Amino acid sequence: MSGVIQGILFDKDGTLFDFNATWAVWAFDFLTDITEGDASKAAFLGGTLGFDYARKSFHPESPVIAGTAEEIAHYIRPFLPELSDTELLERMNGSAAAAPQVEAVPLAPLLSQMRAAGLRLGVATNDAEMPAKSHLGRAGVLELFDFVAGFDSGFGGKPAPGQLLAFADEAGIDPADAVMVGDSLHDLRAGRAAGMRCVGVLTGLASGPDLSEDADVVLPDIGFLPDWLRQEGLWPS
């Protein structure tokens, strides 16, 4: 351990991008499309995912918040017999890749500041890799990351630490010199399992008390991260 942070690994949804502002729109549009406009069936499928179709909002316990695409598909697959598992996943991933992303804070200046300080940056998401890279590319920040992994990138998904350890290995740093930043317990527990410092943010659906037990600190959003790292003496000089 060097005493300063050498790398920061971010969750994507609810961390880099505001969760409800992004995925409530996606869920409503996807369910409308997959049911061919049958509002009653769309509302029923939404209920299985912890999504209120009429109000366009997620329940805090929704499996969509931290689940992989395969896990999410598992909940609705029995009610869509006309689609194979592959077809359903392809439609989900295609729809997700086109979902409008709402940045939690202006990403380019914040991430550029971190890169200028010499930090290695990565993304570990339970989304698939293809839509994740599409979202980052549309936000104009994909090239600022050294590492982007989805649940299908070969390292597993969170809360297991595989993605996080792969980032540390790719970056050539000790996991103890990295920070995992996320909005869910899956993120923070993956960070703990990997031996990283853990920062919770409130741009997802979890509350501060939900996250505090597994986080070194809970911040309103990732924009507060540089000041916290400086305060703790962890920012590279």
XYZ file of N, CA and C in Angstrom:
711
model
N 0.848 -1.205 0.000
C 0.000 0.000 0.000
C 0.875 1.245 0.000
N 0.602 2.147 -0.915
C 1.486 3.298 -1.099
C 1.117 4.503 -0.247
N -0.073 4.523 0.336
C -0.503 5.677 1.119
C -1.334 6.653 0.325
N -1.292 6.573 -1.006
C -2.178 7.375 -1.846
C -2.905 6.436 -2.795
N -3.985 6.937 -3.354
C -4.768 6.139 -4.281
C -4.128 6.179 -5.669
N -4.058 5.026 -6.318
C -3.506 4.944 -7.664
C -4.569 4.644 -8.723
N -5.731 4.170 -8.287
C -6.776 3.840 -9.246
C -8.163 3.988 -8.637
N -9.122 4.338 -9.474
C -10.523 4.453 -9.047
C -11.377 3.647 -10.021
N -12.180 2.767 -9.461
C -13.078 1.928 -10.245
C -14.513 2.333 -9.933
N -15.263 2.635 -10.966
C -16.630 3.113 -10.804
C -17.640 2.053 -11.248
N -18.705 1.932 -10.501
C -19.911 1.336 -11.039
C -20.440 2.308 -12.094
N -21.338 1.846 -12.958
C -21.870 2.730 -14.007
C -23.237 3.303 -13.624
N -24.238 2.445 -13.563
C -25.608 2.923 -13.358
C -25.856 3.280 -11.896
N -26.252 4.511 -11.663
C -26.454 4.988 -10.307
C -25.209 5.630 -9.718
N -24.107 5.594 -10.483
C -22.834 6.148 -10.009
C -22.320 7.184 -11.007
N -21.934 6.730 -12.198
C -21.583 7.675 -13.256
C -22.834 8.331 -13.840
N -23.914 7.559 -13.889
C -25.179 8.042 -14.435
C -26.268 7.899 -13.383
N -27.128 8.917 -13.299
C -28.245 8.891 -12.354
C -29.155 7.714 -12.689
N -29.438 6.886 -11.691
C -30.140 5.635 -11.980
C -31.573 5.847 -12.464
N -32.393 6.495 -11.662
C -33.814 6.570 -12.011
C -34.032 7.416 -13.263
N -33.265 8.509 -13.405
C -33.438 9.374 -14.570
C -33.087 8.642 -15.859
N -32.227 7.647 -15.766
C -31.812 6.885 -16.944
C -32.674 5.647 -17.150
N -32.751 4.794 -16.127
C -33.314 3.462 -16.327
C -34.818 3.381 -16.192
N -35.447 4.361 -15.554
C -36.912 4.378 -15.549
C -37.435 4.614 -16.963
N -36.753 5.489 -17.711
C -37.127 5.736 -19.113
C -36.927 4.464 -19.928
N -35.778 3.803 -19.737
C -35.505 2.560 -20.463
C -36.551 1.503 -20.141
N -36.841 1.291 -18.855
C -37.769 0.232 -18.461
C -39.152 0.456 -19.069
N -39.635 1.690 -19.017
C -40.947 1.983 -19.576
C -40.967 1.698 -21.078
N -39.954 2.177 -21.790
C -39.913 1.985 -23.241
C -39.715 0.509 -23.608
N -38.835 -0.179 -22.889
C -38.585 -1.590 -23.176
C -39.830 -2.425 -22.934
N -40.502 -2.215 -21.813
C -41.693 -3.006 -21.508
C -42.826 -2.706 -22.486
N -42.931 -1.449 -22.899
C -43.946 -1.095 -23.896
C -43.669 -1.815 -25.211
N -42.397 -1.856 -25.588
C -42.013 -2.489 -26.849
C -42.168 -4.000 -26.794
N -41.696 -4.615 -25.705
C -41.682 -6.073 -25.627
C -43.095 -6.649 -25.537
N -44.048 -5.837 -25.064
C -45.445 -6.283 -24.962
C -46.305 -5.732 -26.094
N -45.645 -5.084 -27.052
C -46.346 -4.507 -28.209
C -47.475 -3.561 -27.784
N -47.179 -2.769 -26.758
C -48.113 -1.733 -26.323
C -49.225 -2.198 -25.413
N -49.160 -3.435 -24.934
C -50.188 -3.944 -24.005
C -49.847 -3.420 -22.604
N -50.515 -2.345 -22.206
C -50.176 -1.673 -20.950
C -50.380 -2.578 -19.741
N -51.405 -3.419 -19.762
C -51.655 -4.307 -18.622
C -50.520 -5.319 -18.461
N -50.084 -5.908 -19.596
C -48.985 -6.870 -19.524
C -47.684 -6.167 -19.164
N -47.480 -4.961 -19.699
C -46.270 -4.203 -19.369
C -46.222 -3.895 -17.880
N -47.361 -3.519 -17.310
C -47.421 -3.229 -15.876
C -47.146 -4.488 -15.059
N -47.669 -5.629 -15.517
C -47.428 -6.891 -14.811
C -45.949 -7.248 -14.841
N -45.329 -7.175 -16.041
C -43.904 -7.483 -16.141
C -43.081 -6.501 -15.315
N -43.485 -5.237 -15.322
C -42.799 -4.258 -14.490
C -42.842 -4.646 -13.031
N -44.003 -5.145 -12.587
C -44.131 -5.564 -11.195
C -43.152 -6.662 -10.823
N -42.886 -7.588 -11.760
C -41.928 -8.657 -11.468
C -40.509 -8.114 -11.337
N -40.284 -6.923 -11.898
C -38.954 -6.294 -11.849
C -38.865 -5.187 -10.803
N -39.905 -5.020 -9.993
C -39.884 -3.942 -9.012
C -39.968 -2.579 -9.652
N -40.706 -2.486 -10.770
C -40.852 -1.228 -11.504
C -42.317 -0.880 -11.614
N -42.672 0.331 -11.187
C -44.040 0.820 -11.294
C -44.207 1.438 -12.679
N -44.870 0.708 -13.565
C -44.996 1.131 -14.962
C -45.786 2.423 -15.076
N -46.837 2.560 -14.273
C -47.679 3.758 -14.355
C -46.931 4.997 -13.875
N -46.140 4.842 -12.817
C -45.433 5.987 -12.233
C -44.015 6.133 -12.776
N -43.556 5.161 -13.550
C -42.204 5.186 -14.120
C -41.145 5.337 -13.021
N -41.204 4.441 -12.043
C -40.235 4.504 -10.945
C -39.934 3.103 -10.433
N -38.710 2.949 -9.913
C -38.269 1.670 -9.379
C -38.452 1.612 -7.872
N -38.752 0.414 -7.380
C -38.722 0.151 -5.952
C -37.255 -0.022 -5.543
N -36.881 0.432 -4.349
C -35.471 0.310 -3.936
C -34.933 -1.115 -3.930
N -35.814 -2.110 -3.860
C -35.365 -3.501 -3.848
C -35.407 -4.138 -5.229
N -35.634 -3.363 -6.273
C -35.740 -3.910 -7.631
C -34.482 -4.688 -8.019
N -34.642 -5.874 -8.623
C -33.466 -6.623 -9.085
C -32.736 -5.934 -10.228
N -33.365 -4.962 -10.861
C -32.718 -4.246 -11.961
C -31.555 -3.406 -11.452
N -31.613 -2.971 -10.209
C -30.627 -2.025 -9.684
C -29.212 -2.586 -9.742
N -29.040 -3.820 -9.338
C -27.689 -4.394 -9.299
C -27.573 -5.689 -10.079
N -28.667 -6.140 -10.707
C -28.648 -7.417 -11.395
C -27.992 -7.359 -12.765
N -27.521 -8.511 -13.230
C -27.023 -8.623 -14.587
C -28.211 -8.747 -15.539
N -27.942 -8.583 -16.834
C -29.015 -8.727 -17.819
C -29.618 -10.120 -17.751
N -28.797 -11.142 -17.542
C -29.314 -12.510 -17.443
C -30.227 -12.665 -16.235
N -29.846 -12.057 -15.119
C -30.680 -12.142 -13.918
C -32.003 -11.416 -14.114
N -31.958 -10.255 -14.764
C -33.176 -9.498 -15.018
C -34.092 -10.275 -15.963
N -33.507 -10.851 -17.009
C -34.293 -11.617 -17.974
C -34.983 -12.805 -17.311
N -34.336 -13.373 -16.308
C -34.893 -14.534 -15.604
C -36.277 -14.230 -15.011
N -36.476 -12.998 -14.571
C -37.745 -12.635 -13.928
C -38.895 -12.559 -14.929
N -38.625 -12.133 -16.149
C -39.706 -11.921 -17.114
C -39.795 -13.016 -18.176
N -38.752 -13.840 -18.300
C -38.719 -14.868 -19.339
C -39.936 -15.793 -19.305
N -40.440 -16.247 -18.136
C -41.588 -17.173 -18.138
C -42.857 -16.584 -18.763
N -42.924 -15.254 -18.826
C -44.139 -14.602 -19.319
C -44.009 -14.141 -20.773
N -42.877 -14.525 -21.400
C -42.644 -14.180 -22.799
C -42.237 -15.444 -23.562
N -43.125 -16.422 -23.632
C -42.768 -17.714 -24.222
C -42.422 -17.639 -25.706
N -42.828 -16.566 -26.354
C -42.547 -16.433 -27.784
C -41.082 -16.088 -28.062
N -40.331 -15.733 -27.014
C -38.928 -15.351 -27.181
C -38.010 -16.395 -26.559
N -36.941 -16.728 -27.266
C -35.922 -17.595 -26.682
C -35.082 -16.782 -25.702
N -34.291 -17.481 -24.904
C -33.407 -16.780 -23.966
C -32.475 -15.833 -24.717
N -31.922 -16.310 -25.825
C -30.991 -15.489 -26.612
C -31.684 -14.267 -27.189
N -32.887 -14.461 -27.731
C -33.628 -13.337 -28.318
C -33.968 -12.290 -27.271
N -34.385 -12.740 -26.081
C -34.729 -11.792 -25.027
C -33.503 -10.988 -24.605
N -32.363 -11.664 -24.413
C -31.142 -10.949 -24.018
C -30.691 -9.984 -25.099
N -30.790 -10.387 -26.351
C -30.397 -9.497 -27.442
C -31.275 -8.252 -27.483
N -32.565 -8.422 -27.248
C -33.464 -7.272 -27.256
C -33.203 -6.378 -26.057
N -32.932 -6.983 -24.903
C -32.620 -6.193 -23.710
C -31.340 -5.398 -23.906
N -30.293 -6.056 -24.409
C -29.010 -5.379 -24.568
C -29.074 -4.304 -25.647
N -29.805 -4.583 -26.721
C -29.957 -3.576 -27.767
C -30.707 -2.358 -27.262
N -31.771 -2.605 -26.499
C -32.550 -1.503 -25.927
C -31.723 -0.734 -24.905
N -30.955 -1.466 -24.080
C -30.137 -0.813 -23.058
C -29.061 0.062 -23.680
N -28.475 -0.406 -24.788
C -27.417 0.368 -25.432
C -27.922 1.715 -25.927
N -29.213 1.773 -26.259
C -29.798 3.012 -26.777
C -30.432 3.872 -25.687
N -30.401 3.401 -24.437
C -31.057 4.134 -23.349
C -30.413 5.504 -23.155
N -31.212 6.555 -22.971
C -30.650 7.893 -22.752
C -29.992 7.984 -21.381
N -28.715 8.355 -21.361
C -27.962 8.412 -20.107
C -27.938 9.829 -19.543
N -28.256 9.954 -18.264
C -28.231 11.244 -17.576
C -27.044 11.229 -16.618
N -26.028 12.029 -16.905
C -24.814 12.030 -16.088
C -25.118 12.489 -14.663
N -24.549 11.781 -13.686
C -24.758 12.158 -12.291
C -24.150 13.526 -12.003
N -23.020 13.798 -12.603
C -22.338 15.105 -12.603
C -21.694 15.211 -13.985
N -21.247 16.400 -14.411
C -20.519 16.471 -15.688
C -19.278 15.584 -15.631
N -19.280 14.531 -16.421
C -18.254 13.502 -16.282
C -16.898 13.896 -16.866
N -16.893 14.480 -18.049
C -15.614 14.734 -18.724
C -14.648 15.566 -17.889
N -15.070 16.706 -17.314
C -14.091 17.482 -16.521
C -13.628 16.763 -15.265
N -14.544 16.039 -14.601
C -14.158 15.329 -13.380
C -13.168 14.212 -13.689
N -13.470 13.404 -14.686
C -12.588 12.290 -15.022
C -11.260 12.780 -15.586
N -11.285 13.875 -16.333
C -10.041 14.449 -16.859
C -9.148 14.938 -15.726
N -9.750 15.511 -14.701
C -8.996 15.947 -13.524
C -8.317 14.752 -12.857
N -9.022 13.641 -12.776
C -8.453 12.448 -12.156
C -7.326 11.877 -13.003
N -7.518 11.861 -14.306
C -6.468 11.370 -15.193
C -5.230 12.259 -15.096
N -5.452 13.563 -15.016
C -4.319 14.492 -14.930
C -3.511 14.281 -13.655
N -4.162 13.767 -12.614
C -3.464 13.479 -11.359
C -2.714 12.151 -11.412
N -2.851 11.437 -12.528
C -2.133 10.177 -12.687
C -2.917 8.952 -12.264
N -4.195 9.112 -11.992
C -5.010 7.982 -11.550
C -5.416 7.107 -12.727
N -5.396 5.803 -12.513
C -5.955 4.861 -13.476
C -7.447 4.737 -13.180
N -8.258 4.689 -14.224
C -9.706 4.706 -14.071
C -10.335 3.489 -14.737
N -11.383 2.971 -14.106
C -12.076 1.821 -14.678
C -13.558 1.843 -14.368
N -14.292 1.003 -15.074
C -15.722 0.808 -14.857
C -15.977 -0.680 -14.686
N -16.701 -1.022 -13.641
C -17.141 -2.398 -13.400
C -18.650 -2.372 -13.236
N -19.363 -2.965 -14.183
C -20.814 -2.898 -14.171
C -21.429 -4.278 -14.337
N -22.618 -4.454 -13.793
C -23.368 -5.673 -14.027
C -24.199 -5.579 -15.298
N -24.109 -4.470 -16.008
C -24.632 -4.363 -17.361
C -23.699 -5.174 -18.268
N -24.120 -5.414 -19.505
C -23.232 -6.067 -20.464
C -22.180 -5.064 -20.953
N -21.060 -5.582 -21.431
C -19.959 -4.714 -21.844
C -20.334 -3.827 -23.030
N -21.060 -4.378 -24.002
C -21.392 -3.610 -25.210
C -22.214 -2.361 -24.897
N -23.361 -2.475 -24.194
C -24.080 -1.245 -23.872
C -23.300 -0.324 -22.942
N -22.489 -0.880 -22.047
C -21.689 -0.033 -21.156
C -20.756 0.858 -21.962
N -20.056 0.273 -22.929
C -19.143 1.069 -23.749
C -19.911 2.059 -24.621
N -21.102 1.669 -25.060
C -21.932 2.585 -25.840
C -22.313 3.803 -25.009
N -22.719 3.573 -23.756
C -23.109 4.682 -22.878
C -21.933 5.618 -22.626
N -20.775 5.043 -22.324
C -19.595 5.867 -22.043
C -19.143 6.622 -23.288
N -19.268 5.968 -24.430
C -18.894 6.631 -25.678
C -19.799 7.800 -25.992
N -21.109 7.638 -25.781
C -22.037 8.723 -26.064
C -21.833 9.891 -25.111
N -21.345 9.589 -23.909
C -21.041 10.654 -22.947
C -19.685 11.301 -23.233
N -18.952 10.762 -24.188
C -17.660 11.325 -24.558
C -16.543 11.031 -23.582
N -16.669 9.937 -22.809
C -15.663 9.669 -21.783
C -15.042 8.280 -21.891
N -15.412 7.505 -22.888
C -14.904 6.129 -22.972
C -13.386 6.094 -22.976
N -12.762 7.005 -23.703
C -11.305 6.991 -23.837
C -10.580 7.399 -22.556
N -11.317 7.897 -21.580
C -10.693 8.284 -20.318
C -10.524 7.088 -19.378
N -11.096 5.950 -19.753
C -11.024 4.761 -18.909
C -9.993 3.776 -19.439
N -9.225 3.213 -18.506
C -8.244 2.186 -18.845
C -8.879 0.802 -18.925
N -10.072 0.670 -18.345
C -10.663 -0.667 -18.166
C -12.171 -0.509 -18.102
N -12.895 -1.309 -18.864
C -14.359 -1.356 -18.799
C -14.783 -2.820 -18.852
N -15.473 -3.280 -17.813
C -15.923 -4.671 -17.767
C -17.401 -4.734 -17.447
N -18.099 -5.589 -18.193
C -19.484 -5.925 -17.887
C -19.541 -7.320 -17.290
N -20.755 -7.765 -16.976
C -20.889 -9.092 -16.380
C -20.459 -10.188 -17.360
N -20.461 -9.847 -18.654
C -20.137 -10.830 -19.691
C -18.710 -10.693 -20.222
N -17.846 -9.993 -19.512
C -16.482 -9.747 -19.989
C -15.495 -10.834 -19.580
N -15.974 -11.820 -18.833
C -15.113 -12.932 -18.451
C -14.613 -12.896 -17.025
N -15.044 -11.896 -16.242
C -14.581 -11.776 -14.857
C -15.705 -11.987 -13.849
N -16.914 -12.333 -14.318
C -18.063 -12.470 -13.439
C -18.715 -11.125 -13.179
N -19.674 -11.127 -12.257
C -20.384 -9.902 -11.892
C -20.284 -9.646 -10.402
N -20.627 -8.445 -10.002
C -20.628 -8.080 -8.580
C -21.852 -8.711 -7.898
N -21.735 -9.107 -6.619
C -20.742 -8.700 -5.616
C -19.448 -9.521 -5.570
N -19.249 -10.459 -6.472
C -17.955 -11.141 -6.535
C -16.881 -10.133 -6.976
N -15.639 -10.345 -6.577
C -14.596 -9.336 -6.823
C -13.844 -9.480 -8.135
N -14.271 -10.396 -9.024
C -13.477 -10.688 -10.215
C -13.177 -9.480 -11.083
N -14.183 -8.649 -11.353
C -13.966 -7.466 -12.183
C -12.968 -6.515 -11.530
N -13.068 -6.376 -10.235
C -12.229 -5.430 -9.504
C -10.776 -5.883 -9.496
N -10.569 -7.178 -9.288
C -9.207 -7.703 -9.297
C -8.614 -7.638 -10.702
N -9.465 -7.824 -11.718
C -8.990 -7.703 -13.104
C -8.553 -6.273 -13.399
N -9.290 -5.293 -12.880
C -8.892 -3.891 -13.048
C -7.533 -3.635 -12.417
N -7.350 -4.087 -11.177
C -6.073 -3.874 -10.497
C -4.932 -4.525 -11.269
N -5.177 -5.720 -11.779
C -4.149 -6.422 -12.549
C -3.836 -5.669 -13.844
N -4.876 -5.227 -14.541
C -4.685 -4.478 -15.788
C -3.937 -3.176 -15.547
N -4.272 -2.503 -14.424
C -3.648 -1.220 -14.111
C -2.265 -1.374 -13.492
N -1.917 -2.593 -13.066
C -0.618 -2.827 -12.447
C -0.507 -2.221 -11.065
N -1.633 -2.246 -10.313
C -1.644 -1.661 -8.975
C -2.136 -2.679 -7.958
N -1.799 -2.440 -6.700
C -2.312 -3.247 -5.599
C -3.778 -2.879 -5.375
N -4.687 -3.852 -5.224
C -6.080 -3.508 -4.934
C -6.242 -2.583 -3.732
N -5.327 -2.672 -2.769
C -5.399 -1.815 -1.584
C -5.154 -0.348 -1.916
N -4.601 -0.084 -3.103
C -4.348 1.291 -3.532
C -5.413 1.785 -4.515
N -6.570 1.102 -4.506
C -7.672 1.481 -5.392
C -8.929 1.720 -4.574
N -9.849 2.466 -5.176
C -11.147 2.757 -4.566
C -12.238 2.220 -5.479
N -13.205 1.534 -4.867
C -14.411 1.127 -5.583
C -15.516 2.096 -5.209
N -16.154 2.701 -6.221
C -17.203 3.694 -5.992
C -18.506 3.166 -6.579
N -19.552 3.116 -5.749
C -20.818 2.603 -6.257
C -22.004 3.025 -5.433
N -23.178 2.748 -5.977
C -24.434 3.162 -5.342
C -25.184 2.007 -4.708
N -24.632 0.796 -4.754
C -25.356 -0.360 -4.219
C -24.454 -1.197 -3.325
N -25.085 -2.043 -2.521
C -24.324 -2.949 -1.665
C -23.519 -3.943 -2.500
N -24.000 -4.310 -3.678
C -23.228 -5.190 -4.562
C -21.862 -4.571 -4.851
N -21.845 -3.268 -5.135
C -20.590 -2.576 -5.441
C -19.648 -2.586 -4.248
N -20.202 -2.220 -3.099
C -19.364 -2.073 -1.912
C -18.867 -3.421 -1.403
N -19.705 -4.438 -1.486
C -19.268 -5.757 -1.023
C -18.233 -6.360 -1.967
N -18.365 -6.055 -3.250
C -17.312 -6.466 -4.187
C -16.001 -5.772 -3.836
N -16.085 -4.478 -3.505
C -14.898 -3.729 -3.115
C -14.238 -4.299 -1.886
N -15.032 -4.627 -0.892
C -14.476 -5.216 0.329
C -13.800 -6.549 0.016
N -14.463 -7.366 -0.790
C -13.906 -8.679 -1.123
C -12.589 -8.561 -1.877
N -12.449 -7.470 -2.657
C -11.218 -7.260 -3.420
C -10.128 -6.583 -2.610
N -10.455 -6.102 -1.407
C -9.469 -5.420 -0.578
C -9.276 -3.959 -0.927
N -10.285 -3.349 -1.555
C -10.218 -1.936 -1.929
C -10.924 -1.062 -0.895
N -10.594 0.221 -0.880
C -11.414 1.177 -0.159
C -12.748 1.302 -0.891
N -13.802 1.639 -0.143
C -15.149 1.648 -0.727
C -15.852 2.970 -0.440
N -16.396 3.566 -1.494
C -17.130 4.827 -1.399
C -18.537 4.615 -1.952
N -19.546 4.933 -1.135
C -20.922 4.883 -1.590
C -21.381 6.252 -2.072
N -22.259 6.260 -3.062
C -22.838 7.514 -3.556
C -24.353 7.379 -3.591
N -25.020 8.535 -3.524
C -26.479 8.558 -3.368
C -27.205 8.922 -4.658
N -26.617 8.582 -5.801
C -27.264 8.851 -7.084
C -27.963 7.610 -7.646
N -28.065 6.588 -6.805
C -28.880 5.424 -7.114
C -30.139 5.467 -6.271
N -30.623 4.297 -5.856
C -31.843 4.250 -5.054
C -31.590 3.917 -3.594
N -30.369 3.522 -3.249
C -30.061 3.188 -1.852
C -29.858 4.460 -1.037
N -30.200 4.386 0.230
C -30.025 5.525 1.136
C -28.656 5.470 1.803
N -28.284 6.563 2.461
C -27.032 6.602 3.198
C -26.925 5.501 4.238
N -27.955 5.321 5.085
C -27.887 4.229 6.065
C -27.756 2.847 5.426
N -28.358 2.671 4.246
C -28.237 1.383 3.550
C -26.777 1.076 3.226
N -26.041 2.114 2.829
C -24.682 1.928 2.316
C -23.597 2.055 3.378
N -23.891 2.762 4.468
C -22.829 3.191 5.378
C -22.082 2.043 6.038
N -22.748 0.929 6.288
C -22.082 -0.169 6.983
C -20.947 -0.766 6.150
N -21.091 -0.714 4.830
C -20.085 -1.319 3.956
C -19.193 -0.295 3.265
N -19.349 0.995 3.594
C -18.583 2.049 2.918
C -17.645 2.752 3.889
N -16.489 3.185 3.382
C -15.611 4.045 4.172
C -16.229 5.425 4.322
N -16.988 5.838 3.312
C -17.692 7.108 3.348
C -18.844 7.021 2.350
N -19.915 7.765 2.608
C -21.023 7.885 1.657
C -21.100 9.350 1.230
N -21.000 9.601 -0.068
C -20.988 10.951 -0.622
C -22.257 11.201 -1.432
N -22.669 12.468 -1.562
C -23.863 12.754 -2.367
C -23.726 12.286 -3.814
N -22.555 12.475 -4.397
C -22.299 12.037 -5.769
C -20.797 11.997 -5.988
N -20.375 11.524 -7.156
C -18.939 11.347 -7.400
C -18.186 12.668 -7.520
N -18.902 13.775 -7.675
C -18.236 15.066 -7.736
C -17.529 15.424 -6.437
N -17.933 14.801 -5.325
C -17.318 15.067 -4.024
C -16.073 14.208 -3.785
N -15.783 13.292 -4.697
C -14.703 12.335 -4.481
C -13.317 12.978 -4.374
N -12.929 13.896 -5.275
C -11.586 14.483 -5.132
C -11.358 15.172 -3.789
N -12.343 15.938 -3.316
C -12.181 16.636 -2.040
C -12.050 15.646 -0.893
N -12.828 14.554 -0.921
C -12.725 13.554 0.139
C -11.346 12.895 0.118
N -10.862 12.554 -1.064
C -9.541 11.929 -1.157
C -8.444 12.869 -0.657
N -8.562 14.156 -0.980
C -7.582 15.123 -0.474
C -7.663 15.229 1.046
N -8.864 15.273 1.559
C -9.066 15.391 3.006
C -8.445 14.202 3.740
N -8.527 13.032 3.124
C -7.992 11.809 3.747
C -6.511 11.607 3.448
N -5.903 12.516 2.681
C -4.506 12.381 2.325
C -4.231 11.286 1.312
N -5.242 10.975 0.485
C -5.142 9.876 -0.470
C -4.970 10.334 -1.907
N -5.154 11.642 -2.144
C -5.044 12.171 -3.511
C -3.590 12.249 -3.919
N -3.230 11.779 -5.127
C -1.821 11.865 -5.561
C -1.346 13.316 -5.602
N -0.154 13.551 -5.069
C 0.367 14.926 -5.038
C 1.071 15.270 -6.329
